[in-house]
PDB file of C-alpha atoms in Angstrom:
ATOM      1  CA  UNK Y   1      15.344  20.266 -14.029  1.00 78.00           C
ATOM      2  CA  UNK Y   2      15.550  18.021 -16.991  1.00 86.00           C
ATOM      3  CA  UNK Y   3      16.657  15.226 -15.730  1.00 88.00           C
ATOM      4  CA  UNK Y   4      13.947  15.187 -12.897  1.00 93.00           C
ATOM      5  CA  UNK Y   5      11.658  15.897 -15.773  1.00 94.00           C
ATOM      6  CA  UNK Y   6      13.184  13.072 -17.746  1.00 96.00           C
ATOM      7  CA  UNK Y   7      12.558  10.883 -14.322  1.00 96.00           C
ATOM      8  CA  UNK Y   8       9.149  11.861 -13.850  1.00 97.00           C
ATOM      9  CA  UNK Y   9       8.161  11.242 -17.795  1.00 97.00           C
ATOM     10  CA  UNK Y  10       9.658   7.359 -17.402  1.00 98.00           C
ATOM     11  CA  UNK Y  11       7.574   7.205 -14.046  1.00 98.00           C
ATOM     12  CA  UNK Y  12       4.350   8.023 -16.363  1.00 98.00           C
ATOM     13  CA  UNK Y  13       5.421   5.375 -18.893  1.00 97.00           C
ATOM     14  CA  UNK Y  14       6.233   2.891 -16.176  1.00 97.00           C
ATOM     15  CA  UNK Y  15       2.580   3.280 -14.991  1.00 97.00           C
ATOM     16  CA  UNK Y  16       1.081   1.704 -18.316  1.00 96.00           C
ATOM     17  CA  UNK Y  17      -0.316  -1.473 -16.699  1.00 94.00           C
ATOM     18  CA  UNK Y  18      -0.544  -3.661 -19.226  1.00 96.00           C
ATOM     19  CA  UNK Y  19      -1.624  -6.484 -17.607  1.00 95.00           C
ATOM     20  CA  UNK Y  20      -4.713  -4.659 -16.315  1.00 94.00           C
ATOM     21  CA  UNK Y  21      -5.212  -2.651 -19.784  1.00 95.00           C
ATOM     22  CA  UNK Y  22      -4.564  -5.495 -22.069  1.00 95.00           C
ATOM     23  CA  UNK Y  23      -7.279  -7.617 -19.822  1.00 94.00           C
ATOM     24  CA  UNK Y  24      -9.751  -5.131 -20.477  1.00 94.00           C
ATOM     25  CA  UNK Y  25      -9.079  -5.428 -24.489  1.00 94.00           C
ATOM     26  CA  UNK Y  26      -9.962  -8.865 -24.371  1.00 93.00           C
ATOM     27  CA  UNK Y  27     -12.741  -8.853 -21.574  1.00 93.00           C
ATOM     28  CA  UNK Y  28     -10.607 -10.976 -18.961  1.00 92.00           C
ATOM     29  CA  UNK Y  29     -10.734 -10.644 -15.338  1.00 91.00           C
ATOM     30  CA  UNK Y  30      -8.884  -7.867 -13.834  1.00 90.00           C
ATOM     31  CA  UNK Y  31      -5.434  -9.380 -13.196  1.00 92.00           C
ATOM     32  CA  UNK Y  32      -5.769  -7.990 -10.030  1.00 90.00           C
ATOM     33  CA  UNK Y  33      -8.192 -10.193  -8.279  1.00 89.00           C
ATOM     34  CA  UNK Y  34      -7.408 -13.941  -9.211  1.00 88.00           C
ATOM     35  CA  UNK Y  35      -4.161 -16.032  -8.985  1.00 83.00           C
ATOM     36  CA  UNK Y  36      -1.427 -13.812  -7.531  1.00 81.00           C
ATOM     37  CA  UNK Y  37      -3.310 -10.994  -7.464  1.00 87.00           C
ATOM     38  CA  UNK Y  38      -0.191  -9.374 -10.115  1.00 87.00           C
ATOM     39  CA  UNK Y  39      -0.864  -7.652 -12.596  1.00 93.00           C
ATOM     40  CA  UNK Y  40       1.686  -9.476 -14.299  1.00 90.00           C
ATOM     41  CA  UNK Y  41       1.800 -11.644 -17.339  1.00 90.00           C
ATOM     42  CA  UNK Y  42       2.250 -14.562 -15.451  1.00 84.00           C
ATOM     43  CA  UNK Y  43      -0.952 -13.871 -13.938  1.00 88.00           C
ATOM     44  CA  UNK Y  44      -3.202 -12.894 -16.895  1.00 92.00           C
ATOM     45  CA  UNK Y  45      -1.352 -16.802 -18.158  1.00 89.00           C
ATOM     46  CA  UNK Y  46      -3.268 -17.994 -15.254  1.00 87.00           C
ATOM     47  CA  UNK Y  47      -6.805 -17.002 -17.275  1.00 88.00           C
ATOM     48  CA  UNK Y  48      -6.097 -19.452 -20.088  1.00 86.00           C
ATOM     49  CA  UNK Y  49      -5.537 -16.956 -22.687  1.00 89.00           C
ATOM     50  CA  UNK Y  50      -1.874 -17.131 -23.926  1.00 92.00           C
ATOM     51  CA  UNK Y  51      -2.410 -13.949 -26.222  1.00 95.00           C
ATOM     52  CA  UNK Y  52      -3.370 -11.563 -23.679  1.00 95.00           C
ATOM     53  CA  UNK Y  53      -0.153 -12.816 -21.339  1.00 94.00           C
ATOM     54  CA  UNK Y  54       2.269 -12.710 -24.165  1.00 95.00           C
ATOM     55  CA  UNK Y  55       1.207  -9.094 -25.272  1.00 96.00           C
ATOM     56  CA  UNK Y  56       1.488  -8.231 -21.684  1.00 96.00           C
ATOM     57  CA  UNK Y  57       4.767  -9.124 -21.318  1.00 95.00           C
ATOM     58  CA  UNK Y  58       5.573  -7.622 -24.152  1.00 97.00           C
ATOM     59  CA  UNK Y  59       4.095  -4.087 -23.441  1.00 97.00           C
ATOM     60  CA  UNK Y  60       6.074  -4.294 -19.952  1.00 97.00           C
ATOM     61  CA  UNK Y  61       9.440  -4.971 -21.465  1.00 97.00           C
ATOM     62  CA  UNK Y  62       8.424  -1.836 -24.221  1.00 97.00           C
ATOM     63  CA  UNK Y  63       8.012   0.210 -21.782  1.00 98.00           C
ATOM     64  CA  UNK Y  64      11.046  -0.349 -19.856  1.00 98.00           C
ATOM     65  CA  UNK Y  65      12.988  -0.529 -23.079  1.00 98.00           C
ATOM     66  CA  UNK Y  66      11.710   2.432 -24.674  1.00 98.00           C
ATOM     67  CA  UNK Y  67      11.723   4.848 -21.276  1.00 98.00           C
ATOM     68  CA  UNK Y  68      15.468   4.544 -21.394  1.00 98.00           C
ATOM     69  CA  UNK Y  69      16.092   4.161 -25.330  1.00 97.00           C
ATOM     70  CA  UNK Y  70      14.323   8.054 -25.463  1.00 97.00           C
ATOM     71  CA  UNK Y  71      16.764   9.410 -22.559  1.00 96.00           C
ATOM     72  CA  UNK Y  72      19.578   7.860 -24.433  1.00 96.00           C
ATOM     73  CA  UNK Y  73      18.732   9.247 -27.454  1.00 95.00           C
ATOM     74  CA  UNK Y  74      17.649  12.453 -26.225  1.00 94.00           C
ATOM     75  CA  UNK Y  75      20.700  12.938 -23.797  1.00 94.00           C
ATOM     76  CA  UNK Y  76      23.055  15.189 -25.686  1.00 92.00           C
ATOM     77  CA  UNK Y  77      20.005  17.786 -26.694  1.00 92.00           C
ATOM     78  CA  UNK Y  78      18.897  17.745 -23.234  1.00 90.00           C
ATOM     79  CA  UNK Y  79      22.170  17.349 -22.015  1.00 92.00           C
ATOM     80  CA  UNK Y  80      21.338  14.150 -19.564  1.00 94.00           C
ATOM     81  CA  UNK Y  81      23.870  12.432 -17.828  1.00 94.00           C
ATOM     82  CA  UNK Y  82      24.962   8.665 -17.560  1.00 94.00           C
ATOM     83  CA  UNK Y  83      23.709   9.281 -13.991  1.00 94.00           C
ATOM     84  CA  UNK Y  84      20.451  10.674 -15.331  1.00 96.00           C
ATOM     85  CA  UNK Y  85      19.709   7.913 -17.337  1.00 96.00           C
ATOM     86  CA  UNK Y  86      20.200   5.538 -14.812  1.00 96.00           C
ATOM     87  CA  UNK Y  87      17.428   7.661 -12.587  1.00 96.00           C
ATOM     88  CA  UNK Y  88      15.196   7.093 -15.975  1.00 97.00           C
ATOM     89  CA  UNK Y  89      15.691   3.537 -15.233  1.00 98.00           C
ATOM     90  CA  UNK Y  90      15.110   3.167 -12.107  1.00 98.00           C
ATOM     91  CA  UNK Y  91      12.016   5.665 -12.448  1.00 98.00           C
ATOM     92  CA  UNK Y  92      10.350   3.499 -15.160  1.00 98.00           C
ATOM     93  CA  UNK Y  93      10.273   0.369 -12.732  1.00 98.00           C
ATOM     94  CA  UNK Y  94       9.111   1.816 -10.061  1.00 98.00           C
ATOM     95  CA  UNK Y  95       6.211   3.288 -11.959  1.00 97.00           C
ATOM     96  CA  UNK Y  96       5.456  -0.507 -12.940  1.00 97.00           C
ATOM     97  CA  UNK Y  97       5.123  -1.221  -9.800  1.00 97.00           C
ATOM     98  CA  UNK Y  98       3.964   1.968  -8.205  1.00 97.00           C
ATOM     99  CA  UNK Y  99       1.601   3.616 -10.725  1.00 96.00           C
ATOM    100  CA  UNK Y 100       0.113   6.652 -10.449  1.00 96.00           C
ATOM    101  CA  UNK Y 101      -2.482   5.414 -12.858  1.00 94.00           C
ATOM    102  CA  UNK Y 102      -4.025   2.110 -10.885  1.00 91.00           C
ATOM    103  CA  UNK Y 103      -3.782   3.568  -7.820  1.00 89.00           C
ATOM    104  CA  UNK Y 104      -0.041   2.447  -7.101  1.00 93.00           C
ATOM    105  CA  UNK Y 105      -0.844  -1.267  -7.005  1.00 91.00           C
ATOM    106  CA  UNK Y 106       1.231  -2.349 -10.034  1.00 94.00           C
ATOM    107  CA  UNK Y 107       3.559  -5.397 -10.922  1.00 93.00           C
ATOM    108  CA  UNK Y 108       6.639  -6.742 -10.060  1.00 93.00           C
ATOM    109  CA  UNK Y 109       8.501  -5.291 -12.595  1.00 94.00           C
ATOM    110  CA  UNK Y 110       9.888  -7.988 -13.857  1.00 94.00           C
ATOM    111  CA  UNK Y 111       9.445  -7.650 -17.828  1.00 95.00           C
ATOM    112  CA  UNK Y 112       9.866  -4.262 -17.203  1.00 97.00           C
ATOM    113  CA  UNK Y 113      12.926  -4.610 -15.501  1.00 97.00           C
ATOM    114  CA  UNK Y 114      14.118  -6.507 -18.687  1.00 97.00           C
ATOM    115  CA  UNK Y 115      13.629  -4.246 -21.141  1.00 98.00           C
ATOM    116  CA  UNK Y 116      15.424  -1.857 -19.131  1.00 98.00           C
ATOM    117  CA  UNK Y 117      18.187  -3.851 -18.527  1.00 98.00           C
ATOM    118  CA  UNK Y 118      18.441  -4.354 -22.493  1.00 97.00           C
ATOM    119  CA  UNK Y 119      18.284  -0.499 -23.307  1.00 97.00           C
ATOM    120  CA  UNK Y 120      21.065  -0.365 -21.001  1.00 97.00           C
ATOM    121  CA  UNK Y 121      23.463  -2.815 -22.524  1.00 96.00           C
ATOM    122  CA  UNK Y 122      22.120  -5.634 -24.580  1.00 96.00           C
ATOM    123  CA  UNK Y 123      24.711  -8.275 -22.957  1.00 97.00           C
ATOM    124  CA  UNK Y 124      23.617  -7.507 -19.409  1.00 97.00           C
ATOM    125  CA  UNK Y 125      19.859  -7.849 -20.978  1.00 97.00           C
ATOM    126  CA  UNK Y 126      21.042 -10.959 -22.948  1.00 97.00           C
ATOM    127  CA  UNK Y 127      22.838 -13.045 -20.032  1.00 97.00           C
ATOM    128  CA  UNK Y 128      20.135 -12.080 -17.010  1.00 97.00           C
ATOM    129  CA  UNK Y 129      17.367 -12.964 -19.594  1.00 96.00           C
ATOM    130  CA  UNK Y 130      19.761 -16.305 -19.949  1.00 97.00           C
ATOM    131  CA  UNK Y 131      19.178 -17.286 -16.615  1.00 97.00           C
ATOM    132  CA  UNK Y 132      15.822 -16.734 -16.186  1.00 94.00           C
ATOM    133  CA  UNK Y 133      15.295 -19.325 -19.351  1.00 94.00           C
ATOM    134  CA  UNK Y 134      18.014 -21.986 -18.026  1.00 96.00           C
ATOM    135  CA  UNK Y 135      15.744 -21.678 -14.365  1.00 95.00           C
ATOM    136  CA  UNK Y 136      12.119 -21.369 -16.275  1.00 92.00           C
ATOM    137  CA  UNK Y 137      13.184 -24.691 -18.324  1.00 93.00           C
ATOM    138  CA  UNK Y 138      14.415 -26.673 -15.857  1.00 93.00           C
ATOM    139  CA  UNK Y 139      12.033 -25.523 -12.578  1.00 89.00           C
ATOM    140  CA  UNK Y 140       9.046 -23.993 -14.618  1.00 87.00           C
ATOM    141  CA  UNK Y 141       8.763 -21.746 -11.511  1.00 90.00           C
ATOM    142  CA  UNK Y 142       8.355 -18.125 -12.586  1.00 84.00           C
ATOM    143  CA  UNK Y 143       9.003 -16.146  -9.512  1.00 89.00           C
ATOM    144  CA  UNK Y 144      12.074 -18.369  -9.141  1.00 94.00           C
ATOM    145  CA  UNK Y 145      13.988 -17.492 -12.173  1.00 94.00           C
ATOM    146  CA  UNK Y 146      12.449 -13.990 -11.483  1.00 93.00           C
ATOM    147  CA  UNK Y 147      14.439 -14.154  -8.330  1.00 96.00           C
ATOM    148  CA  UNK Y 148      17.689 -15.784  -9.781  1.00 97.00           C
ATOM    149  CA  UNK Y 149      18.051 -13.065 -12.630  1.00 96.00           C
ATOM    150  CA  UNK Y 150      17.681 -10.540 -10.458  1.00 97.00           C
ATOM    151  CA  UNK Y 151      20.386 -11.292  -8.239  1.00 97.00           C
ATOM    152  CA  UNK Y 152      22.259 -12.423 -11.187  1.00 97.00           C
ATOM    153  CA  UNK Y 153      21.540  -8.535 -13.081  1.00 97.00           C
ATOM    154  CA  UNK Y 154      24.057  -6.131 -10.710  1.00 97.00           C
ATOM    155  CA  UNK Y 155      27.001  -8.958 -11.451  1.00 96.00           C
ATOM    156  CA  UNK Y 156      26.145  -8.695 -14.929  1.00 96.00           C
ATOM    157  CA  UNK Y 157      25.872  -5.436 -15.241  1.00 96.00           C
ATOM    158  CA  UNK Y 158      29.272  -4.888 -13.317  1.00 95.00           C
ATOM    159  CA  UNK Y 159      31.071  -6.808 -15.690  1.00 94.00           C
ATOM    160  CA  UNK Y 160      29.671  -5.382 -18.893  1.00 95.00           C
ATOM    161  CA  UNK Y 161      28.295  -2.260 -18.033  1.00 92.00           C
ATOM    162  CA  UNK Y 162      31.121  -0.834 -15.153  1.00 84.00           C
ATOM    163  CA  UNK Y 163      29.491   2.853 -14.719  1.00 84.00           C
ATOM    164  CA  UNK Y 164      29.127   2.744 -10.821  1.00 91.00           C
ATOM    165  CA  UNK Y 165      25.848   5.094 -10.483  1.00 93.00           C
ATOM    166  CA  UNK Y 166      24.453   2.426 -13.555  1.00 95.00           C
ATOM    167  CA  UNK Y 167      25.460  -0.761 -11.516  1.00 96.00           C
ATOM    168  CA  UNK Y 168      24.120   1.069  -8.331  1.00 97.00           C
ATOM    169  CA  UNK Y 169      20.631   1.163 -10.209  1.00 97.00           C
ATOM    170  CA  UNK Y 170      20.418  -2.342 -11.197  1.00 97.00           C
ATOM    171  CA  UNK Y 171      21.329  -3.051  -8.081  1.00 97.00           C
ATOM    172  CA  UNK Y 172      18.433  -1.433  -6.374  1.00 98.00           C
ATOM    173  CA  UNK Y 173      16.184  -2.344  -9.279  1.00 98.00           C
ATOM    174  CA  UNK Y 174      17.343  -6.064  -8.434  1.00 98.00           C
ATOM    175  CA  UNK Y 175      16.265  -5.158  -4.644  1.00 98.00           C
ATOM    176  CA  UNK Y 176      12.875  -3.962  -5.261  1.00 98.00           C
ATOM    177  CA  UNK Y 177      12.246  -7.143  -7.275  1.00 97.00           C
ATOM    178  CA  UNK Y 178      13.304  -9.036  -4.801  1.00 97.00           C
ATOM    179  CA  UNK Y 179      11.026  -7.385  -2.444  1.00 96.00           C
ATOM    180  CA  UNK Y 180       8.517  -7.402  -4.225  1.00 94.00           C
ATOM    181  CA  UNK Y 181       8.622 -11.547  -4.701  1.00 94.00           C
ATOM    182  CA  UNK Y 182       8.208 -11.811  -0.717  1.00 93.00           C
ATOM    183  CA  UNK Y 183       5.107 -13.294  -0.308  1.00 90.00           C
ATOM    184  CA  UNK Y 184       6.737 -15.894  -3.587  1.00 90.00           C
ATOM    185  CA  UNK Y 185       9.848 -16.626  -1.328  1.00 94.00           C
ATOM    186  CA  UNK Y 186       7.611 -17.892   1.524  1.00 93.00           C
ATOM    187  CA  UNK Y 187       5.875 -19.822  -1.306  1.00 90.00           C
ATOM    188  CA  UNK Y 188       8.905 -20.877  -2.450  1.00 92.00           C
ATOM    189  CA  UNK Y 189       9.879 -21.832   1.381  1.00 91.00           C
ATOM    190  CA  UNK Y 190       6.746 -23.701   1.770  1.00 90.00           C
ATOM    191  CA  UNK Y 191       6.699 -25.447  -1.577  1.00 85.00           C
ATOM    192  CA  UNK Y 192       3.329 -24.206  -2.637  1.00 82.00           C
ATOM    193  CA  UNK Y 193       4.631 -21.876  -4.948  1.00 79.00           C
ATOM    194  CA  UNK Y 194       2.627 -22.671  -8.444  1.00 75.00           C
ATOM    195  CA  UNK Y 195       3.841 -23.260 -11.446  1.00 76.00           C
ATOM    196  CA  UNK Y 196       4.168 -21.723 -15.056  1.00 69.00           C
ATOM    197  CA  UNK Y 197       0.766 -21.939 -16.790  1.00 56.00           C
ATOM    198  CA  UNK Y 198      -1.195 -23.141 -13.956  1.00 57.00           C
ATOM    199  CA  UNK Y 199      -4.907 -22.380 -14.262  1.00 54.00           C
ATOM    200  CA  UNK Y 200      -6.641 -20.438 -11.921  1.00 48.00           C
ATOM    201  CA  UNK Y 201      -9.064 -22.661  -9.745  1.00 48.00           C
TER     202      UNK Y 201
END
């Protein structure tokens, strides 16, 4: 019981939208209904105000961080697993991008996804977050290096991490990125994908 409880608390934390509460902070547009239509900090970029994204992203990869940093801490009191904690990862994206609290229409989970991966083990965070810079500086194409890290993460993670129920999360946390970038891969396909920092018109 819990570790479901454990699963369900990181789902609650992964519902924090950011995006959508820091917007209302600083009286910007609902993320939701320009650009991308994300609530993402590459969307709330889109409005001009570099603040609002950075703090954004920063929340996200908090949350993701700090939903797995309390399950580690907390696992020999509660007596949680290796397995467990890997649920509490997984559980904390999908809130971000399933949350309770905006009516399930969250993120892509990227920046959440990060933080997770860096609770985890700091190298795996370290060498995905590595080549999502190396793409961002060379293509300046967000959903791209979004795309490239996430495949990259379950290699990583295999080769630093090595728990198989662990790499099996990352792995499906890397899918449901993935998925979630579909309507960015036809973009991508179709060369209208926008760039980093592009206003919205």
């Amino acid at each position: 019981m819990l570790s479901i409880a454990s699963a369900v608390v990181a789902y609650l934390i992964g519902s924090l939208s950011f995006a959508v509460l820091v917007s209302r902070v600083f009286g910007l547009a609902d993320p939701r209904t320009y650009g991308s239509n994300n609530p993402g900090a590459t969307n709330v970029l889109r409005s001009g105000n570099k603040a609002a994204a950075a703090l954004t992203l920063l929340g996200d990869a908090i949350k993701g961080w700090l939903a797995v940093f309390l399950a580690e801490s907390f696992a020999p009191q509660l007596g949680l697993t290796q397995s467990d904690i890997a649920l509490v990862a997984l559980a904390v994206v999908v809130g971000h991008m399933w949350p309770v609290f905006f009516r399930f229409k969250g993120g892509k989970g990227v920046a959440t996804a990060a933080g997770v991966l860096f609770a985890l083990n700091i190298w795996v965070g370290l060498a995905t977050l590595l080549v999502w810079m190396i793409v961002t500086l060379l293509l300046r194409i967000s959903s791209l290096s979004a795309l490239c890290a996430a495949m990259a993460s379950p290699v990583v993670a295999y080769r630093f991490i090595g728990h198989t129920e662990t790499v099996a999360v990352v792995a499906i946390i890397a899918a449901l990125l993935i998925y979630r970038h579909k309507r960015n891969i036809i973009g991508l396909l179709s060369g209208k994908e926008s760039r980093i920092g592009q206003r919205v018109k």
